[in-house]
Amino acid sequence: MGYIIGFIIFIVLISLRQVNQYERGIKFRLGKFVKIMNPGLNIVLPIIESYRKVDIRTKVIDVPEQEAITKDNVSIKINAVLYFHVFDASKAILEVEDFIYAAEQLAQTTMRNAVGATSLDELLSEREKISSNICQVIDKATDPWGLKVENVELKDISLPEEMKRVIAKVAEAEREKDAVITKAKGEVEASNNLAEAARTMSAAPGALHLRTLATLNDLSSDQSNTVIFAIPIEVLRAMESMGADKLVNKITKKSE
């Protein structure tokens, strides 16, 4: 009797299998799927039963660099990073031979197809949108395998050297255009201000005369200046009304 109890205890001990918190176990009995083993100690009978562990933590796949042609026939090289986890351990084992390899291959083909349906400008300016579309396609395709695709990030987009030079020229031309437009707007604004100032001075008698005196006062601060200027018609009229001698004396006193 003691031998029998000892044998049973021995069988139980060698049948114990530990499944960690981040894992799930797939139990088979005589080659048939039985159940999913949860974390903790589980009994797997020798000979007639077997099991496989599946890691359900998020996995990261660095999708190798792929050559692809955009919708506008530009040849590029692109790579990406794929984040996914197993949500159904039984499907990941029963429905596909190697789910990690299968997900990587699917990501490569999907990425090339997405690039082929997108122009170069869209690919460069709407990278997040394209990544989201790729993620949705892969997630839908891997659902029967028990995989949940969390995110796809396009990591690098390599352009041919001649295309880089073309893009640089286009960017330079855009900057020059913006500079010309800005300069033209400034000139228009300056001319409008000058026109407004001219209208204001012409509407106020003696305004231009006062402006001329103020300018002479500014110039007189530096004794090394030699100034040649034309006398505005308003000054000549003032000379007629005030008398030449009186105006000269006023200008001399103002310049001192």
Short mmCIF file of C-alpha atoms in Angstrom, two decimals:
data_model
loop_
_atom_site.label_atom_id
_atom_site.label_comp_id
_atom_site.label_asym_id
_atom_site.label_seq_id
_atom_site.Cartn_x
_atom_site.Cartn_y
_atom_site.Cartn_z
CA MET A 1 0.00 0.00 0.00
CA GLY A 2 2.84 2.35 0.87
CA TYR A 3 4.44 1.74 -2.53
CA ILE A 4 1.23 2.68 -4.30
CA ILE A 5 0.88 5.94 -2.35
CA GLY A 6 4.51 6.77 -2.96
CA PHE A 7 4.08 6.07 -6.68
CA ILE A 8 1.03 8.34 -6.84
CA ILE A 9 2.89 11.12 -5.05
CA PHE A 10 5.80 10.69 -7.43
CA ILE A 11 3.49 10.90 -10.49
CA VAL A 12 1.85 14.02 -9.10
CA LEU A 13 5.20 15.67 -8.42
CA ILE A 14 6.57 15.00 -11.90
CA SER A 15 3.25 16.15 -13.41
CA LEU A 16 3.35 19.61 -11.86
CA ARG A 17 4.08 22.41 -14.33
CA GLN A 18 4.45 26.09 -13.47
CA VAL A 19 2.93 28.79 -15.65
CA ASN A 20 4.09 32.34 -14.92
CA GLN A 21 1.80 35.36 -14.67
CA TYR A 22 2.83 36.67 -18.09
CA GLU A 23 2.27 33.27 -19.75
CA ARG A 24 -0.54 30.94 -20.72
CA GLY A 25 -0.22 27.18 -21.21
CA ILE A 26 -1.84 25.19 -24.01
CA LYS A 27 -2.58 21.64 -22.82
CA PHE A 28 -2.90 18.70 -25.19
CA ARG A 29 -4.16 15.21 -24.32
CA LEU A 30 -3.21 12.53 -26.81
CA GLY A 31 -2.55 15.29 -29.32
CA LYS A 32 -5.90 17.03 -28.86
CA PHE A 33 -6.31 20.51 -27.42
CA VAL A 34 -7.84 20.35 -23.93
CA LYS A 35 -7.70 23.77 -22.31
CA ILE A 36 -5.71 26.91 -21.63
CA MET A 37 -3.62 26.65 -18.46
CA ASN A 38 -3.73 29.76 -16.26
CA PRO A 39 -0.80 31.08 -14.18
CA GLY A 40 0.23 28.90 -11.25
CA LEU A 41 0.80 25.17 -10.80
CA ASN A 42 -0.93 22.90 -13.29
CA ILE A 43 -0.96 19.13 -13.64
CA VAL A 44 0.24 17.68 -16.94
CA LEU A 45 0.20 13.89 -16.87
CA PRO A 46 3.30 12.26 -18.34
CA ILE A 47 3.09 10.43 -21.66
CA ILE A 48 -0.58 11.15 -22.39
CA GLU A 49 -0.49 14.94 -21.94
CA SER A 50 1.76 17.74 -23.13
CA TYR A 51 1.71 21.52 -23.12
CA ARG A 52 3.21 24.64 -24.67
CA LYS A 53 3.75 28.01 -23.07
CA VAL A 54 2.79 31.25 -24.80
CA ASP A 55 4.15 34.62 -23.71
CA ILE A 56 1.29 37.15 -23.74
CA ARG A 57 3.41 40.26 -23.09
CA THR A 58 3.68 42.96 -25.74
CA LYS A 59 6.22 42.02 -28.38
CA VAL A 60 8.21 44.38 -30.57
CA ILE A 61 9.15 43.45 -34.12
CA ASP A 62 11.61 45.57 -36.05
CA VAL A 63 10.32 45.18 -39.60
CA PRO A 64 13.34 45.03 -41.94
CA GLU A 65 13.90 47.78 -44.48
CA GLN A 66 11.73 47.29 -47.55
CA GLU A 67 12.05 48.69 -51.06
CA ALA A 68 8.76 50.06 -52.34
CA ILE A 69 7.44 52.32 -55.10
CA THR A 70 5.00 55.09 -54.25
CA LYS A 71 1.86 55.94 -56.17
CA ASP A 72 3.75 58.61 -58.12
CA ASN A 73 6.51 56.11 -59.09
CA VAL A 74 9.21 57.17 -56.62
CA SER A 75 11.42 54.35 -55.36
CA ILE A 76 12.02 54.52 -51.59
CA LYS A 77 13.21 52.37 -48.72
CA ILE A 78 11.11 52.16 -45.57
CA ASN A 79 11.14 50.27 -42.29
CA ALA A 80 8.83 50.15 -39.30
CA VAL A 81 8.30 48.87 -35.77
CA LEU A 82 5.34 46.61 -34.93
CA TYR A 83 3.86 46.28 -31.41
CA PHE A 84 1.46 43.43 -30.66
CA HIS A 85 0.45 40.90 -28.00
CA VAL A 86 -1.35 37.55 -27.84
CA PHE A 87 -4.94 37.79 -26.61
CA ASP A 88 -5.89 34.16 -27.37
CA ALA A 89 -3.06 31.71 -26.69
CA SER A 90 -4.92 28.75 -28.19
CA LYS A 91 -5.34 30.46 -31.60
CA ALA A 92 -1.70 31.60 -31.60
CA ILE A 93 -0.63 27.92 -31.36
CA LEU A 94 -3.39 26.12 -33.25
CA GLU A 95 -4.06 28.50 -36.16
CA VAL A 96 -0.52 29.44 -37.24
CA GLU A 97 2.82 27.67 -37.06
CA ASP A 98 4.97 30.61 -35.95
CA PHE A 99 2.86 33.65 -35.11
CA ILE A 100 5.84 36.00 -34.66
CA TYR A 101 7.28 35.17 -38.09
CA ALA A 102 3.83 35.33 -39.66
CA ALA A 103 3.17 38.78 -38.15
CA GLU A 104 6.52 40.05 -39.42
CA GLN A 105 5.90 38.83 -42.97
CA LEU A 106 2.39 40.27 -42.97
CA ALA A 107 3.73 43.63 -41.78
CA GLN A 108 6.25 43.73 -44.64
CA THR A 109 3.68 43.03 -47.37
CA THR A 110 1.11 45.39 -45.86
CA MET A 111 3.68 48.17 -45.59
CA ARG A 112 4.68 47.81 -49.25
CA ASN A 113 1.03 47.82 -50.35
CA ALA A 114 0.31 50.94 -48.27
CA VAL A 115 3.29 52.76 -49.77
CA GLY A 116 2.19 51.76 -53.28
CA ALA A 117 -1.21 53.37 -52.73
CA THR A 118 0.27 56.63 -51.39
CA SER A 119 2.10 59.50 -53.07
CA LEU A 120 5.48 60.65 -51.78
CA ASP A 121 4.09 63.94 -50.45
CA GLU A 122 1.37 62.12 -48.49
CA LEU A 123 3.90 59.61 -47.17
CA LEU A 124 6.16 62.38 -45.83
CA SER A 125 3.43 64.68 -44.48
CA GLU A 126 0.87 62.14 -43.19
CA ARG A 127 3.09 59.49 -41.65
CA GLU A 128 0.89 59.00 -38.59
CA LYS A 129 -2.24 58.50 -40.69
CA ILE A 130 -0.52 55.92 -42.90
CA SER A 131 0.86 54.12 -39.84
CA SER A 132 -2.66 53.96 -38.39
CA ASN A 133 -4.02 52.50 -41.63
CA ILE A 134 -1.28 49.85 -41.72
CA CYS A 135 -2.01 49.00 -38.08
CA GLN A 136 -5.72 48.49 -38.79
CA VAL A 137 -5.03 46.22 -41.77
CA ILE A 138 -2.55 44.03 -39.87
CA ASP A 139 -4.77 43.89 -36.78
CA LYS A 140 -7.72 42.65 -38.84
CA ALA A 141 -5.60 40.07 -40.65
CA THR A 142 -4.00 38.70 -37.45
CA ASP A 143 -7.25 38.48 -35.47
CA PRO A 144 -7.78 34.79 -36.45
CA TRP A 145 -4.31 34.08 -35.04
CA GLY A 146 -5.23 35.47 -31.63
CA LEU A 147 -3.01 38.53 -32.01
CA LYS A 148 -3.84 42.14 -31.14
CA VAL A 149 -1.75 44.74 -33.00
CA GLU A 150 -1.30 47.73 -30.70
CA ASN A 151 0.66 50.10 -32.93
CA VAL A 152 2.75 50.42 -36.07
CA GLU A 153 5.37 53.17 -36.35
CA LEU A 154 7.10 54.03 -39.61
CA LYS A 155 10.63 54.49 -38.37
CA ASP A 156 12.62 55.69 -41.36
CA ILE A 157 11.95 56.66 -44.98
CA SER A 158 15.01 56.74 -47.24
CA LEU A 159 14.87 58.65 -50.52
CA PRO A 160 17.22 58.43 -53.52
CA GLU A 161 19.91 61.11 -53.63
CA GLU A 162 18.48 62.77 -56.74
CA MET A 163 15.07 63.00 -55.08
CA LYS A 164 16.65 64.59 -51.99
CA ARG A 165 18.22 67.25 -54.21
CA VAL A 166 14.90 67.92 -55.93
CA ILE A 167 13.11 68.30 -52.58
CA ALA A 168 15.86 70.64 -51.35
CA LYS A 169 15.45 72.83 -54.45
CA VAL A 170 11.69 72.93 -54.01
CA ALA A 171 12.07 73.93 -50.36
CA GLU A 172 14.56 76.66 -51.30
CA ALA A 173 12.20 77.98 -53.96
CA GLU A 174 9.36 78.06 -51.43
CA ARG A 175 11.51 80.05 -48.99
CA GLU A 176 12.49 82.53 -51.69
CA LYS A 177 8.84 82.94 -52.69
CA ASP A 178 7.85 83.62 -49.08
CA ALA A 179 10.66 86.17 -48.74
CA VAL A 180 9.57 88.01 -51.91
CA ILE A 181 5.93 88.02 -50.78
CA THR A 182 6.89 89.33 -47.33
CA LYS A 183 9.07 92.06 -48.85
CA ALA A 184 6.30 93.09 -51.25
CA LYS A 185 3.78 93.27 -48.41
CA GLY A 186 6.18 95.44 -46.43
CA GLU A 187 6.67 97.79 -49.38
CA VAL A 188 2.90 98.07 -49.87
CA GLU A 189 2.41 98.84 -46.19
CA ALA A 190 5.22 101.40 -46.22
CA SER A 191 3.82 103.12 -49.32
CA ASN A 192 0.37 103.26 -47.72
CA ASN A 193 1.87 104.84 -44.60
CA LEU A 194 3.79 107.38 -46.69
CA ALA A 195 0.67 108.22 -48.67
CA GLU A 196 -1.30 108.68 -45.45
CA ALA A 197 1.45 110.90 -44.03
CA ALA A 198 1.49 112.96 -47.23
CA ARG A 199 -2.27 113.44 -47.09
CA THR A 200 -2.04 114.50 -43.45
CA MET A 201 0.73 117.04 -44.12
CA SER A 202 -1.00 118.46 -47.19
CA ALA A 203 -4.21 118.92 -45.23
CA ALA A 204 -2.49 120.87 -42.41
CA PRO A 205 -0.92 124.24 -43.41
CA GLY A 206 2.70 124.50 -42.30
CA ALA A 207 2.96 120.79 -41.36
CA LEU A 208 5.63 120.09 -43.97
CA HIS A 209 7.50 123.22 -42.90
CA LEU A 210 7.60 121.99 -39.30
CA ARG A 211 8.74 118.56 -40.49
CA THR A 212 11.58 120.19 -42.44
CA LEU A 213 12.69 122.16 -39.40
CA ALA A 214 12.63 119.00 -37.27
CA THR A 215 14.78 117.21 -39.85
CA LEU A 216 17.30 120.08 -39.87
CA ASN A 217 17.46 119.94 -36.11
CA ASP A 218 18.25 116.19 -36.24
CA LEU A 219 20.95 116.71 -38.85
CA SER A 220 22.58 119.58 -36.95
CA SER A 221 23.51 117.29 -34.07
CA ASP A 222 26.47 115.97 -36.11
CA GLN A 223 28.79 118.81 -37.23
CA SER A 224 30.54 116.60 -39.81
CA ASN A 225 27.42 116.24 -41.93
CA THR A 226 27.13 118.09 -45.21
CA VAL A 227 23.51 118.14 -46.30
CA ILE A 228 22.04 119.10 -49.65
CA PHE A 229 18.27 119.16 -49.81
CA ALA A 230 15.50 120.57 -51.93
CA ILE A 231 13.24 123.20 -50.41
CA PRO A 232 9.60 122.06 -50.54
CA ILE A 233 7.07 124.32 -52.19
CA GLU A 234 5.37 124.84 -48.82
CA VAL A 235 8.57 126.50 -47.50
CA LEU A 236 8.71 128.84 -50.45
CA ARG A 237 5.12 129.82 -49.85
CA ALA A 238 5.92 130.39 -46.18
CA MET A 239 8.81 132.61 -47.23
CA GLU A 240 6.42 134.65 -49.32
CA SER A 241 3.97 135.03 -46.46
CA MET A 242 6.47 135.56 -43.64
CA GLY A 243 9.26 137.34 -45.44
CA ALA A 244 12.55 135.76 -46.43
CA ASP A 245 14.64 137.44 -43.72
CA LYS A 246 12.33 136.42 -40.95
CA LEU A 247 12.21 132.78 -42.13
CA VAL A 248 15.99 132.55 -42.49
CA ASN A 249 16.45 133.84 -38.94
CA LYS A 250 13.94 131.26 -37.68
CA ILE A 251 15.66 128.40 -39.51
CA THR A 252 19.08 129.53 -38.19
CA LYS A 253 17.83 129.66 -34.60
CA LYS A 254 16.16 126.24 -34.98
CA SER A 255 19.33 124.63 -36.37
CA GLU A 256 21.44 126.05 -33.50
#
